[in-house]
Coordinates of C-alpha atoms in Angstrom, one line a residue:
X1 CA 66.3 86.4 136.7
X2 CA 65.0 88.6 134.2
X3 CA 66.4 89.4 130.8
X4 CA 68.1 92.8 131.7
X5 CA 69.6 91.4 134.8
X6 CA 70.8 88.4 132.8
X7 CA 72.1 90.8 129.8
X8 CA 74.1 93.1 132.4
X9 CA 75.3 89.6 134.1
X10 CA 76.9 88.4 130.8
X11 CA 78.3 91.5 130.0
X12 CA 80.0 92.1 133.5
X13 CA 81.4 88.1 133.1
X14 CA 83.0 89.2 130.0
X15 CA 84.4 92.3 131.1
X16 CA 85.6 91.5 134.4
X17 CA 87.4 88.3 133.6
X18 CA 89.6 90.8 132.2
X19 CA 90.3 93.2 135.3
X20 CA 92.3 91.4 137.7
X21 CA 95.2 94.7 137.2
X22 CA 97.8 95.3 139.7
X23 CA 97.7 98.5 141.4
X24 CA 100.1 100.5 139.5
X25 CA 101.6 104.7 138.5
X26 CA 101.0 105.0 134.7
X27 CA 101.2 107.4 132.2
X28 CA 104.6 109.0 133.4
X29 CA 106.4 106.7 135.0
X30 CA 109.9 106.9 135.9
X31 CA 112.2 104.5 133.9
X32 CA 113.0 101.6 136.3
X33 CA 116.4 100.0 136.5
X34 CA 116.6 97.2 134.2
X35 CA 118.4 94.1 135.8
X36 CA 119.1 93.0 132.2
X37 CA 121.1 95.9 130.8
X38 CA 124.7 95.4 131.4
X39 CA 126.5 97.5 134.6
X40 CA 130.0 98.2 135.0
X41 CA 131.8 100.9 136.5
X42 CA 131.5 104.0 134.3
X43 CA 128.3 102.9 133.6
X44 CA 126.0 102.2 136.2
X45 CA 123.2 104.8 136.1
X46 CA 119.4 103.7 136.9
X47 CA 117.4 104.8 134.2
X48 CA 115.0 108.1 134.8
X49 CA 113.1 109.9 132.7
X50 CA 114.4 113.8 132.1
X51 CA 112.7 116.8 131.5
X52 CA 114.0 118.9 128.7
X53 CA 112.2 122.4 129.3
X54 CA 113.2 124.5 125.7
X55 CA 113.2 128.5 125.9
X56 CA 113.4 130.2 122.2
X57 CA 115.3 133.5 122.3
X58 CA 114.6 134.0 126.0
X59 CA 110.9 132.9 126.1
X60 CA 110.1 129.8 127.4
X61 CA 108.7 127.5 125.5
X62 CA 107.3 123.4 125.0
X63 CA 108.8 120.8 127.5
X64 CA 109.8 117.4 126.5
X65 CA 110.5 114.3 127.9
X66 CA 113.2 111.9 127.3
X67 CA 115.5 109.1 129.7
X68 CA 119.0 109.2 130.8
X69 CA 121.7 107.1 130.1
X70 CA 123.1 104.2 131.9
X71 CA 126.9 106.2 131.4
X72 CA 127.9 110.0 131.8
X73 CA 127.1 111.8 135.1
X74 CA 123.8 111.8 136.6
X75 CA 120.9 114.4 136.0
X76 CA 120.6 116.9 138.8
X77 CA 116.2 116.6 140.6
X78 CA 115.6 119.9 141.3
X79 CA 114.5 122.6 138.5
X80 CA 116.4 125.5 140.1
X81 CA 119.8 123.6 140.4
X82 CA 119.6 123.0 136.4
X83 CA 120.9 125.6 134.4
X84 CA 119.7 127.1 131.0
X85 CA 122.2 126.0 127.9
X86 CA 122.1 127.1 124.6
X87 CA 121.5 124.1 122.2
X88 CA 123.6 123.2 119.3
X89 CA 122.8 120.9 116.5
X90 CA 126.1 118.5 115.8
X91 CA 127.7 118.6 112.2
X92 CA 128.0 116.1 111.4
X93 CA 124.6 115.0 112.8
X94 CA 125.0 111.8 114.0
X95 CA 128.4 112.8 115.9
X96 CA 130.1 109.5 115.1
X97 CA 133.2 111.4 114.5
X98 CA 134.6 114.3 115.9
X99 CA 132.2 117.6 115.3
X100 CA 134.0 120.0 113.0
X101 CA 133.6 123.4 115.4
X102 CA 134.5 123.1 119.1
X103 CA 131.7 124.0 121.5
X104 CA 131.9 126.4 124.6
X105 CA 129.4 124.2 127.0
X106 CA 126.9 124.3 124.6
X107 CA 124.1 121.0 124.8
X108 CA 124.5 119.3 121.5
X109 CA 121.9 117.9 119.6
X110 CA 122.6 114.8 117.6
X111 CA 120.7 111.7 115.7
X112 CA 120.9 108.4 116.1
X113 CA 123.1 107.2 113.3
X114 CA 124.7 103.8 113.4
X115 CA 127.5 104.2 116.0
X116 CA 128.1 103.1 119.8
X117 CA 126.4 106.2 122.1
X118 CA 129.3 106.0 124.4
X119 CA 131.2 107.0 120.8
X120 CA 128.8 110.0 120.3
X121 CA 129.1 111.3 123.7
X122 CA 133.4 110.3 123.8
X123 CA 133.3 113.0 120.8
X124 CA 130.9 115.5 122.4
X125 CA 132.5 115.9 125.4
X126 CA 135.9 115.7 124.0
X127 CA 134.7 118.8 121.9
X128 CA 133.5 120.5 124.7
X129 CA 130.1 119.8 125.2
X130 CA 128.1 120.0 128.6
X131 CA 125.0 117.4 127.7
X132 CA 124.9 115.3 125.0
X133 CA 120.6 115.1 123.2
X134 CA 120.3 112.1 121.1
X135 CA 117.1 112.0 118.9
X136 CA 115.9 108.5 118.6
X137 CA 114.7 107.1 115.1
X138 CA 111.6 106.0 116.6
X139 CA 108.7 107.9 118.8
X140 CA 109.6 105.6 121.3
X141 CA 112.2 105.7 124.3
X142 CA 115.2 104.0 124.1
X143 CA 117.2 103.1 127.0
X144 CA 120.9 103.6 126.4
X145 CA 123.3 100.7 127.6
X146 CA 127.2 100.0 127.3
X147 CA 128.2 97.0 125.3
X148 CA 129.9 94.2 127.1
X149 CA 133.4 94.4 126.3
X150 CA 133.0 98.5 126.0
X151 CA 136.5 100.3 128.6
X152 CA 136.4 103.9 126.9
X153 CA 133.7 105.2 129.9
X154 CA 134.9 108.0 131.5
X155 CA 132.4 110.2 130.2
X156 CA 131.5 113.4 132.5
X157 CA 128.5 115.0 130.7
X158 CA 125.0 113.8 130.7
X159 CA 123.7 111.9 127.9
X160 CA 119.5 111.6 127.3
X161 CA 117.2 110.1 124.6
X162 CA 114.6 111.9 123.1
X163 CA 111.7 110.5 120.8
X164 CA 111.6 111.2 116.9
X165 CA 108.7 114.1 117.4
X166 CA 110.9 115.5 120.2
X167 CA 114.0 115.7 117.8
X168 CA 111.9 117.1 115.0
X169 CA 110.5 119.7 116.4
X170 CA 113.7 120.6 118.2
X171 CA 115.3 120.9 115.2
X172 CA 112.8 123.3 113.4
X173 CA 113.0 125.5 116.4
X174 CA 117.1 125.8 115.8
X175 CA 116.4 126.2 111.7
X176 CA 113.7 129.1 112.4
X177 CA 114.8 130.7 115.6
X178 CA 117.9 132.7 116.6
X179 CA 118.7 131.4 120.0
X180 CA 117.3 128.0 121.6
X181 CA 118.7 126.8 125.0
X182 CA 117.3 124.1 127.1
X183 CA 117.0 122.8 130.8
X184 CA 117.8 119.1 131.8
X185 CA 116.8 118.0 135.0
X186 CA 115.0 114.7 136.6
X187 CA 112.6 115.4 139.3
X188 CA 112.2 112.7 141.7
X189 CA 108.6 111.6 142.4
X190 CA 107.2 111.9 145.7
X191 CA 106.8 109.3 147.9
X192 CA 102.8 109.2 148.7
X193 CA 100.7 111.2 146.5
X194 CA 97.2 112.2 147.6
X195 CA 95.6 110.3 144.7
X196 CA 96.5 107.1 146.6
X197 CA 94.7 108.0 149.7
X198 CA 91.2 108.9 147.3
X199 CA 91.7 105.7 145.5
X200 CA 91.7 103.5 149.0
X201 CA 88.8 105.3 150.1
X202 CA 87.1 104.6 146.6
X203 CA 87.7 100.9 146.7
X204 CA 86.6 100.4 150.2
X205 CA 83.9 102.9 150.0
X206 CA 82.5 100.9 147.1
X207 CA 82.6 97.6 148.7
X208 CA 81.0 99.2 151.7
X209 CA 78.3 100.3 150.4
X210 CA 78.0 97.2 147.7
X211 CA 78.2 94.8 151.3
X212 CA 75.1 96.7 152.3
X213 CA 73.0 96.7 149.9
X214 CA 73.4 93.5 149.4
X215 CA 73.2 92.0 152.5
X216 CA 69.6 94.3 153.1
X217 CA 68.4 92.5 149.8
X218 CA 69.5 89.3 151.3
X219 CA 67.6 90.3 154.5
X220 CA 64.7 91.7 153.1
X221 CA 64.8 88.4 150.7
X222 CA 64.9 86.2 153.8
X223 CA 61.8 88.0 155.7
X224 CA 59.9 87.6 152.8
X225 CA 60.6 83.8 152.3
X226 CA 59.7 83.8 155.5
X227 CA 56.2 85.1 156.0
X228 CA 55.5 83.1 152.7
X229 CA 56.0 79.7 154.1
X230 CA 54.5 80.5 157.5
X231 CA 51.1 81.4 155.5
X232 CA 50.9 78.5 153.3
X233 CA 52.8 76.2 155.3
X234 CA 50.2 73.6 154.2
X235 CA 49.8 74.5 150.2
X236 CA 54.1 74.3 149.5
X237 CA 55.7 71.3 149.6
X238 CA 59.2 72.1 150.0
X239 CA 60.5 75.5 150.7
X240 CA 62.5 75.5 147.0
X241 CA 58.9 76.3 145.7
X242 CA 59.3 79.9 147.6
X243 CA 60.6 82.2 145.4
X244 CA 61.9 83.8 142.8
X245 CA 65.8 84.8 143.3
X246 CA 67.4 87.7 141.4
X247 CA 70.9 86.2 142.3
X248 CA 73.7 84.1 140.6
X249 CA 75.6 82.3 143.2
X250 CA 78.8 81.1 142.0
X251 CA 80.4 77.7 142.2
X252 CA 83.5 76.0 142.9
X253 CA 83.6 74.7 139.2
X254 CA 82.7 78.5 138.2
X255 CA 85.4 79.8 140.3
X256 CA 88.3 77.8 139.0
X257 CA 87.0 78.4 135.6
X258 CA 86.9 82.2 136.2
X259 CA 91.0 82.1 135.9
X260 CA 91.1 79.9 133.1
X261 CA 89.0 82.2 130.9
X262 CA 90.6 85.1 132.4
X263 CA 93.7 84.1 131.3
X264 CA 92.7 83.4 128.0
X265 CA 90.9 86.9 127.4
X266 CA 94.1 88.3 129.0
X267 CA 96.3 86.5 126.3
X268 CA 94.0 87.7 123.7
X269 CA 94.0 91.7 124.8
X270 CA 97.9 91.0 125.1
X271 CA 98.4 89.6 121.3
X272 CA 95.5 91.7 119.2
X273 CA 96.3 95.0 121.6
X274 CA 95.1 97.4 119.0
X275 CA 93.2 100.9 118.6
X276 CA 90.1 99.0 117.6
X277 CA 90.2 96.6 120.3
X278 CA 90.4 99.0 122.7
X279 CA 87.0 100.8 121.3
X280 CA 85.2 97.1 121.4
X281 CA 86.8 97.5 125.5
X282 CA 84.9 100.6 125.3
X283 CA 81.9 99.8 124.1
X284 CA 81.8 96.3 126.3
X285 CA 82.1 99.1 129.3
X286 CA 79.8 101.2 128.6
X287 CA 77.1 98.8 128.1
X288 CA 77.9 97.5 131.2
X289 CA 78.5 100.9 133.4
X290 CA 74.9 102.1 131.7
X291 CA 73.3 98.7 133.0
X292 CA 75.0 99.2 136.3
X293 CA 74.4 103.4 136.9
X294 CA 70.9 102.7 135.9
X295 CA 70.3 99.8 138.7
X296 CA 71.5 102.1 141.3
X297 CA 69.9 105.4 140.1
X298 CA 66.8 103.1 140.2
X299 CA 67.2 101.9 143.5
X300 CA 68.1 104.8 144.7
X301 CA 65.3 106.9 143.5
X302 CA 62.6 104.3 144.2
X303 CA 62.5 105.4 147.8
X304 CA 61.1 109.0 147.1
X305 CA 58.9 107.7 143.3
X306 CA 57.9 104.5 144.8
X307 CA 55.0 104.4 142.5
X308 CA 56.8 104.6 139.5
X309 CA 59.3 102.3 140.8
X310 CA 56.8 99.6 141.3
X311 CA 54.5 100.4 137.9
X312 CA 56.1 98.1 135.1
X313 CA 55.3 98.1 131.0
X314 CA 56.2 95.7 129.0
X315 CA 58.9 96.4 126.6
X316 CA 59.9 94.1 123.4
X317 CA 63.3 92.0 124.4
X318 CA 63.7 93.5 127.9
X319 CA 60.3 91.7 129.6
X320 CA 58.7 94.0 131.7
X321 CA 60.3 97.1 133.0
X322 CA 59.2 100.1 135.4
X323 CA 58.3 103.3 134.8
X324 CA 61.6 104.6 136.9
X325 CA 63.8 102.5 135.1
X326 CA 62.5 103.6 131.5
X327 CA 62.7 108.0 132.7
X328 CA 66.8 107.0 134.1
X329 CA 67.6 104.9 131.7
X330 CA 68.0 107.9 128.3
X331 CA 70.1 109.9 131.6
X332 CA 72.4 106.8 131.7
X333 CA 72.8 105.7 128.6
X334 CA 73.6 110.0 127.5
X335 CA 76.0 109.7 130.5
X336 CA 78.0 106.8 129.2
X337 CA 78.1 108.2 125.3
X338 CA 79.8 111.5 126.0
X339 CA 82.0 109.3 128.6
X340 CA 83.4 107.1 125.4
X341 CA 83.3 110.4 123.2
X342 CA 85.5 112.6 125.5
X343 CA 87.1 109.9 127.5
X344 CA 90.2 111.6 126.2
X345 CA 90.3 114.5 128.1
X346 CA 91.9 115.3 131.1
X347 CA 88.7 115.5 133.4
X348 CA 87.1 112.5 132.0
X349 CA 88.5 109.9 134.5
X350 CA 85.5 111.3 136.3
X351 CA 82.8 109.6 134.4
X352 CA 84.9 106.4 134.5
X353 CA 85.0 106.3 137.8
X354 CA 81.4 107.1 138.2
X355 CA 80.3 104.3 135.6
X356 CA 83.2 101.6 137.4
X357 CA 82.1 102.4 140.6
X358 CA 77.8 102.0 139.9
X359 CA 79.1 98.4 137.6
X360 CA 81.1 97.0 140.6
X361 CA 78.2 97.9 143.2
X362 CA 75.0 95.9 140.8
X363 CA 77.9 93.1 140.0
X364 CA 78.2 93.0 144.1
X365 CA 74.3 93.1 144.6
X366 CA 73.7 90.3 141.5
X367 CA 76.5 87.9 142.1
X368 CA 76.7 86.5 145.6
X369 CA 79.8 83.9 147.3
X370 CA 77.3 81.2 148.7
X371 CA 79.9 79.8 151.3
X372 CA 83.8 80.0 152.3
X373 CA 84.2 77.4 150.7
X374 CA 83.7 79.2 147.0
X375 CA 84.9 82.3 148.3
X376 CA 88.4 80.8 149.3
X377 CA 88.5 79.0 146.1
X378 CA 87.6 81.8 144.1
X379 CA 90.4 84.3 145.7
X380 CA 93.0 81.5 145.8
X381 CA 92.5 81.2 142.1
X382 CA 92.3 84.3 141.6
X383 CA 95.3 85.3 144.0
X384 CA 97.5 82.9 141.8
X385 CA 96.2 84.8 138.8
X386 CA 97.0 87.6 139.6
X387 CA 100.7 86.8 140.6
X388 CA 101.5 84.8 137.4
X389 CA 100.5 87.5 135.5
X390 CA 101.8 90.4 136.9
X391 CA 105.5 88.8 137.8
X392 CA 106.4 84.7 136.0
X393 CA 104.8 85.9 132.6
X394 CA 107.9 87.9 131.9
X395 CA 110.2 84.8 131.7
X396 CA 107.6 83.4 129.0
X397 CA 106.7 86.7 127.6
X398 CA 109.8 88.8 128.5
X399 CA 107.5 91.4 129.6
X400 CA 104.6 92.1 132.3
X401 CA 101.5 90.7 130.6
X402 CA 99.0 92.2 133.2
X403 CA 100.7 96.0 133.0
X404 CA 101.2 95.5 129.5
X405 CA 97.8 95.2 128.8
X406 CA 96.4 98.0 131.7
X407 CA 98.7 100.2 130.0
X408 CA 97.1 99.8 126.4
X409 CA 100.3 99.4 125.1
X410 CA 100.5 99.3 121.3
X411 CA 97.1 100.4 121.0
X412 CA 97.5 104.3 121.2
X413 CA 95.4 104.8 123.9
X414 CA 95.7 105.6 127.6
X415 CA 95.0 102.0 129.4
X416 CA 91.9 100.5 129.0
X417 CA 88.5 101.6 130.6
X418 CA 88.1 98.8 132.7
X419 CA 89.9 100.7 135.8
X420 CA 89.5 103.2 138.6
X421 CA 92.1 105.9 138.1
X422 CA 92.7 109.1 139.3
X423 CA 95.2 111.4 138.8
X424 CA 98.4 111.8 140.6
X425 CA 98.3 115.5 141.8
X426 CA 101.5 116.5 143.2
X427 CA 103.2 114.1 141.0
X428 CA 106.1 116.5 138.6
X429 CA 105.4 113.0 135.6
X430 CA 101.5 113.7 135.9
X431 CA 99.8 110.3 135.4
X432 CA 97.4 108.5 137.3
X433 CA 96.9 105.9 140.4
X434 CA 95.0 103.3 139.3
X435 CA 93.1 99.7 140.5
X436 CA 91.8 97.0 138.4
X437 CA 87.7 95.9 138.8
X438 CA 89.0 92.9 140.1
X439 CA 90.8 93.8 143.1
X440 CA 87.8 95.4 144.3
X441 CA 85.2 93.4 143.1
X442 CA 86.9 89.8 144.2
X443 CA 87.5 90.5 147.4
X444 CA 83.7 92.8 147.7
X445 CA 82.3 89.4 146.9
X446 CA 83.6 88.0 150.2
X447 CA 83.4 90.7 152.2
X448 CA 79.1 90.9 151.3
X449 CA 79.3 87.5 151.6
X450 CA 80.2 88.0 155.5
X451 CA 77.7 90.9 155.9
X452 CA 74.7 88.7 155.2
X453 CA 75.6 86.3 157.5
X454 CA 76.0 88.9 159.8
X455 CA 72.7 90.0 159.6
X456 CA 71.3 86.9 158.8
X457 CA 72.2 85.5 162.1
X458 CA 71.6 88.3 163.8
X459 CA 75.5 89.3 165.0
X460 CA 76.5 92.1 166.8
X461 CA 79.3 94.8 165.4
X462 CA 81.8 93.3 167.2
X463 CA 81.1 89.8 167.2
X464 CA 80.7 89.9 163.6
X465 CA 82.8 89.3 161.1
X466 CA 82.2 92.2 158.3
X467 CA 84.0 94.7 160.5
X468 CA 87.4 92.9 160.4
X469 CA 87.2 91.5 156.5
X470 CA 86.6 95.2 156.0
X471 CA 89.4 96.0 157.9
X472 CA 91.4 93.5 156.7
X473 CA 90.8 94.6 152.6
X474 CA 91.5 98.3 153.8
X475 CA 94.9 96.8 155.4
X476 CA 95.8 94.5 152.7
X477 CA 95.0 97.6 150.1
X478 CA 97.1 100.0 152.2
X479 CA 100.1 97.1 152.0
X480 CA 99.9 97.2 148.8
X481 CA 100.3 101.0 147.9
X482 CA 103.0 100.5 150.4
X483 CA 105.1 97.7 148.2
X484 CA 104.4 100.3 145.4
X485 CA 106.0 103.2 146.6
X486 CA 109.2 101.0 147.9
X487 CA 109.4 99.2 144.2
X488 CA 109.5 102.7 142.9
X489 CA 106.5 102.3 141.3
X490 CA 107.0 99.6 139.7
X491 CA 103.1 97.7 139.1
X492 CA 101.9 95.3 142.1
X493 CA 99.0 92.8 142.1
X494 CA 96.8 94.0 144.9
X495 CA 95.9 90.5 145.3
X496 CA 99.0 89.2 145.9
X497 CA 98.4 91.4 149.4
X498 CA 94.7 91.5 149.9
X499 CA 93.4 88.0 149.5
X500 CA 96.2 86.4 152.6
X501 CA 94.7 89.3 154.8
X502 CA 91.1 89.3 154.0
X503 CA 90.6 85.3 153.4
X504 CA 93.2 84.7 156.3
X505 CA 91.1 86.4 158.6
X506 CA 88.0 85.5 158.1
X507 CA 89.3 81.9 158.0
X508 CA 90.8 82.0 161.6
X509 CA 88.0 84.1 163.5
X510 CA 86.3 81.4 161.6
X511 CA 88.0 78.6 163.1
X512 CA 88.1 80.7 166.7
X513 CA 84.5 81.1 167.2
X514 CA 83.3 77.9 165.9
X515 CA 81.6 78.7 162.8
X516 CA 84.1 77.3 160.6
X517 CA 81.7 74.7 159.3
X518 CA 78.6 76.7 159.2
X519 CA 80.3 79.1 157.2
X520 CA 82.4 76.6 155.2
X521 CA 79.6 74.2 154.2
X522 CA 76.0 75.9 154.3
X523 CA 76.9 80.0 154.3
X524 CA 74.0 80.9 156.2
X525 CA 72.7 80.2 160.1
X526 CA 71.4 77.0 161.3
X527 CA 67.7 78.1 161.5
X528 CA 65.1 75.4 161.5
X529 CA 62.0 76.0 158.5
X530 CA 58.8 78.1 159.5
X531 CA 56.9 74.3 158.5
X532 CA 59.1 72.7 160.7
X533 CA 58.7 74.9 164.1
X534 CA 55.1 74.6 163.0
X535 CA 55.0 70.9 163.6
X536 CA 57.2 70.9 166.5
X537 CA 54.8 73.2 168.4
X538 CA 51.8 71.3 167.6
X539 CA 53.4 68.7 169.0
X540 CA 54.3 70.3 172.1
X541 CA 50.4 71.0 172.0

């Protein structure tokens, strides 16, 4: 393998030990229940997120977003049902006793302060509020709860929690402007968005044409192998003098240690989760989308510049590159920069994908699953991965490591890079449907796997077995955004879905057709040596 292939290998190994992230809604997400927070009647609300849409002296103005109670009466979805209310700042401010003017419906404003919210909202409504604003001393959300031993709940007005920026710059609007009212309502998110259905065809897309590519290298490969050893059948003593193999084929001991490191890395991103980290993320990404976009814009192009793709120069630390590669590779690398520069912005999900999609295709094409045997190792592994950090790391860490991390939380960013997202479009939170590397890649690295033996011995559509582990990844993906709508939302590990119906079924048309032990054991067709049809025909002779 030559040095760049080796460099982009490395880099991929480092980044996608990282990306085994559930399938998950971020960036707007509706406040889920929380089993944890006490219930009683009187206070029983699920927690949703509100919108608070402002309009200053009859001109409508910013929008912000806070969560509802657990107590009071529930938020009303739809924008027209919700009424415009004039806003009120409390005095005193905290509203932990009784304001001092009564209100006529009015939505009052209040802080935090240091008392029960049941107390603040008991006072507001007994002073004739119709909503009850708190401001949070924090930027984050808080979710309101009733205390334990708490009986004073009949409250019939609407409580929500806004962030500190929220409160602050509702509060200069009241100072500096006449009249301020606002508009509370909750829209409920729809079931299926659109963005789901382009995210399935992305995934399988990508692994569809990764399978190919990789199994017409493999092919190619094979042919080549081939004609070599029937022409100097006499001058090579064994056919592991042939050739000179591009490819990394992973192990059993490789496979299990994948998790192991992956969970380590996963640990680390979880406890140093910080704006700098998340630029190293960055640059470990880009280095690795430039090295992938490159290999496919040069394989690509090489059909119609053939000569340039098969003239090479030598170039200090990268070995010997081709012309081709040397005129894409300023394109790529200018690609990936203004990516990390303006990967900010609401279009830029764009280049992400672009750069994910080209780095999960050259992984695919590099990295090859030389039996089932590694292959159901590897996805087992990986299948329990992906379930003990997505759902048992909340009793040790009291919260989802794996959407945690994919979030970015604590690190002022927008998730991490290492994902395919797009945004949700007729979503009223915004926000974007995303899937980790590794629920693409893991499986793609199977489902190639069964493509070259395919080809390699020579199977038909339907008696192969590509068609159905494709089938069975689109299936298991589809489950999965299925088990996300009906949690609400809440994050899923693809795996958890994908690896029993991909592996499953290529395990029992395995076992059906008889191939169970080719496949398990060797990977490839039973084909005698070129050497050794030789000798058995000058025998025959």
């Amino acid at each position: 393998m030559d040095l760049q292939k080796l460099f982009l290998v490395i880099t991929v190994t480092a980044v996608i030990s990282l990306v085994c992230y559930p399938s998950s809604v971020t960036a707007g997400d509706i406040v889920h229940d929380d089993n944890l927070a006490p219930k009683k009647p009187g206070c029983e609300n699920d927690f949703v997120l509100v919108k608070v849409q402002t309009w200053v002296d009859g001109v409508e103005d910013a929008e912000f977003v806070g969560v509802g109670a657990r107590f009071g009466t529930t938020i009303v979805s739809k924008e027209k049902n919700a009424n415009q209310i004039r806003l009120t700042l409390s005095n005193p401010l905290d509203c932990c006793s009784a304001p001092k003017h009564k209100l006529d419906g009015d939505v009052i404003m209040v802080h935090r302060g240091h008392c029960k919210f049941t107390t603040k909202a008991n006072n507001a409504q007994t002073a004739g509020a119709s909503a009850l604003l708190i401001i949070n001393n924090q930027k984050e959300l808080y979710k309101m709860v009733c205390e334990p031993d708490e009986t004073d709940l009949d409250i019939h007005i609407p409580a929500v929690m806004l962030p500190q920026d929220a409160g602050s710059s509702l509060e200069k609007m009241l100072l500096t402007n006449s009249s301020v009212s606002v508009q509370l309502y909750s829209p409920k998110r729809p079931l299926v968005d659109i963005a789901e259905v382009f995210l399935w065809l992305m995934a399988v897309g990508t692994i569809l044409c990764a399978s190919y590519w990789s199994a017409w290298s493999a092919r190619e490969a094979a042919i080549e192998q081939d004609k070599l050893l029937k022409d100097a059948v006499d001058e090579i003593p064994n056919e592991k003098a042939v050739g000179f193999s591009t490819v990394v084929d992973i192990n059993t001991t490789s496979a299990v240690l994948f998790v192991v490191i992956a969970s380590c890395f996963l640990v680390i991103l979880y406890k140093l989760m910080s704006y700098w980290f998340i630029e190293l993320l960055v640059v470990l990404f880009c280095i690795g989308g430039v090295e992938g976009l490159q290999t496919c814009l040069v394989a690509l192009l090489s059909r119609w510049f053939k000569h340039a793709g098969e003239s090479y120069i030598k170039v200090p630390f990268f070995g010997a590159l081709s012309y081709l590669t040397l005129a894409v590779a300023p394109f790529c690398i200018a690609f990936a920069v203004v990516w990390a520069v303006y990967r900010t912005v609401s279009f830029a999900w764009i280049g992400q994908d672009i750069l994910g999609i080209a780095l999960i295709i050259t992984v695919l094409q590099i990295v090859h699953v030389p039996n089932l045997k590694v292959g159901t190792v590897l996805l087992g592994c990986a299948f329990l991965y992906d379930i003990f950090w997505v759902f048992v790391s909340k009793k040790v860490f009291h919260e989802s490591v794996m959407i945690v991390v994919a979030r970015g939380d604590r690190s002022g960013e927008d998730g991490i890079p290492m994902l395919l997202k797009i945004p949700r479009m007729f979503d009223p939170w915004g926000g974007y449907s995303i899937i980790g590397f590794g629920d693409i890649l893991l499986p793609g690295l199977l489902i190639a796997f069964s493509l070259r033996y395919d080809w390699l011995a020579t199977k038909s559509l339907l008696s192969g077995y590509f068609p159905w582990a494709m089938f069975a990844y689109g299936l298991g993906l589809l489950v999965t955004y299925v088990a996300l709508n009906l949690m609400d939302g809440h994050g899923q590990p693809a795996l958890l879905y994908i690896v029993p119906f991909t592996l499953g079924t290529f395990l029992t048309l395995g076992k059906k057709r008889g191939d169970l032990r080719v496949l398990w054991t060797q990977g490839k067709p039973e084909t005698p040596c070129p050497h050794v049809r030789l000798h058995h025909r000058e025998e025959l002779d």
